[in-house]
Short mmCIF file of N, CA and C in Angstrom, two decimals:
data_model
loop_
_atom_site.label_atom_id
_atom_site.label_comp_id
_atom_site.label_asym_id
_atom_site.label_seq_id
_atom_site.Cartn_x
_atom_site.Cartn_y
_atom_site.Cartn_z
N MET A 1 87.85 117.17 112.34
CA MET A 1 88.89 117.25 110.91
C MET A 1 89.13 115.79 110.64
N ALA A 2 88.89 115.63 109.41
CA ALA A 2 89.85 114.12 108.99
C ALA A 2 91.10 114.26 108.54
N THR A 3 91.88 113.16 109.05
CA THR A 3 93.56 113.39 108.72
C THR A 3 93.71 112.36 107.42
N ALA A 4 94.73 113.05 106.50
CA ALA A 4 94.96 112.44 105.34
C ALA A 4 95.71 111.31 105.71
N CYS A 5 95.61 109.95 104.76
CA CYS A 5 96.29 108.93 104.74
C CYS A 5 97.32 108.68 103.50
N SER A 6 97.84 108.33 103.34
CA SER A 6 98.57 108.01 102.25
C SER A 6 97.93 106.77 101.34
N PRO A 7 97.91 106.77 99.96
CA PRO A 7 97.52 105.95 99.31
C PRO A 7 98.13 104.54 99.45
N GLU A 8 99.42 104.57 99.83
CA GLU A 8 99.98 103.16 100.55
C GLU A 8 99.26 102.71 101.50
N ALA A 9 98.85 103.52 102.43
CA ALA A 9 98.68 103.06 103.69
C ALA A 9 97.07 102.42 103.74
N LEU A 10 96.33 103.21 102.95
CA LEU A 10 94.87 102.70 102.60
C LEU A 10 95.02 101.30 101.70
N GLN A 11 95.70 101.46 100.62
CA GLN A 11 96.04 100.23 99.82
C GLN A 11 96.06 98.87 100.87
N THR A 12 96.93 99.38 101.88
CA THR A 12 97.53 98.32 102.55
C THR A 12 95.97 97.73 103.73
N LEU A 13 95.67 98.54 103.95
CA LEU A 13 94.30 98.55 104.86
C LEU A 13 93.46 97.73 103.89
N GLY A 14 93.08 98.39 102.90
CA GLY A 14 92.12 97.40 102.11
C GLY A 14 92.25 96.47 101.59
N TYR A 15 93.62 96.04 101.34
CA TYR A 15 94.11 94.56 101.16
C TYR A 15 93.86 93.62 102.10
N GLY A 16 94.33 94.13 103.28
CA GLY A 16 93.92 93.59 104.63
C GLY A 16 92.59 92.93 105.03
N ILE A 17 91.64 94.02 104.59
CA ILE A 17 90.25 93.78 104.93
C ILE A 17 89.89 93.01 103.50
N ALA A 18 89.85 92.95 102.85
CA ALA A 18 89.68 91.95 101.53
C ALA A 18 90.13 90.50 102.07
N ASP A 19 91.21 90.59 102.29
CA ASP A 19 91.95 88.94 102.49
C ASP A 19 91.16 88.60 103.37
N ARG A 20 90.87 89.03 104.74
CA ARG A 20 90.14 88.57 106.01
C ARG A 20 88.88 88.01 105.43
N LYS A 21 88.37 88.91 104.66
CA LYS A 21 86.91 88.51 104.18
C LYS A 21 87.04 87.36 102.93
N LEU A 22 87.97 87.07 102.25
CA LEU A 22 88.17 86.18 101.44
C LEU A 22 88.67 84.71 102.47
N VAL A 23 89.29 84.70 103.38
CA VAL A 23 89.57 83.84 104.29
C VAL A 23 88.32 83.44 104.84
N ALA A 24 87.22 84.35 105.63
CA ALA A 24 85.91 83.94 105.98
C ALA A 24 85.23 82.93 105.16
N PHE A 25 85.08 83.89 103.64
CA PHE A 25 84.16 83.11 102.49
C PHE A 25 84.68 81.74 102.11
N ARG A 26 85.93 81.44 101.94
CA ARG A 26 86.79 80.16 101.56
C ARG A 26 86.26 79.36 103.03
N GLU A 27 86.17 79.80 104.23
CA GLU A 27 85.93 78.60 105.35
C GLU A 27 84.47 78.41 105.32
N ASP A 28 83.41 79.15 104.79
CA ASP A 28 82.20 79.04 104.62
C ASP A 28 82.00 78.17 103.36
N ILE A 29 82.49 78.35 102.16
CA ILE A 29 82.56 77.52 101.53
C ILE A 29 82.94 76.04 101.77
N ASN A 30 84.10 75.94 102.05
CA ASN A 30 84.47 74.34 102.73
C ASN A 30 83.50 73.75 103.69
N ALA A 31 82.66 74.69 104.68
CA ALA A 31 81.71 73.89 105.52
C ALA A 31 80.82 73.50 104.36
N TRP A 32 79.96 74.49 103.65
CA TRP A 32 78.77 74.03 102.79
C TRP A 32 79.25 72.82 101.91
N ARG A 33 80.63 72.86 101.25
CA ARG A 33 81.27 71.64 100.59
C ARG A 33 81.05 70.13 101.38
N GLN A 34 81.47 70.29 102.69
CA GLN A 34 81.34 69.04 103.19
C GLN A 34 79.95 68.83 103.76
N VAL A 35 78.90 70.02 104.18
CA VAL A 35 77.56 69.45 104.23
C VAL A 35 77.04 68.75 102.98
N ALA A 36 77.39 69.36 101.72
CA ALA A 36 76.91 68.64 100.37
C ALA A 36 77.53 67.32 100.10
N ILE A 37 78.49 67.46 100.51
CA ILE A 37 78.96 65.71 100.38
C ILE A 37 78.82 64.85 101.29
N GLY A 38 78.22 65.31 102.51
CA GLY A 38 77.73 64.30 103.26
C GLY A 38 76.22 64.19 103.37
N THR A 39 75.66 65.16 102.42
CA THR A 39 73.91 64.87 102.40
C THR A 39 73.41 64.14 100.98
N ASP A 40 72.88 62.93 101.15
CA ASP A 40 72.37 61.98 100.39
C ASP A 40 70.96 62.33 100.05
N PHE A 41 70.87 63.13 98.85
CA PHE A 41 69.25 63.41 98.59
C PHE A 41 68.69 62.46 97.43
N ASP A 42 69.18 61.33 97.38
CA ASP A 42 68.57 60.43 96.94
C ASP A 42 67.74 59.31 97.17
#
């Protein structure tokens, strides 16, 4: 049987998950930026 969670608890959990995913995404973008800056295709 599932237990009920308050909307506030779910909101806090959801924002926490989104924040962690955004941090990881920013790290990936920054890493790719460094690769692009360091790579000369000319």
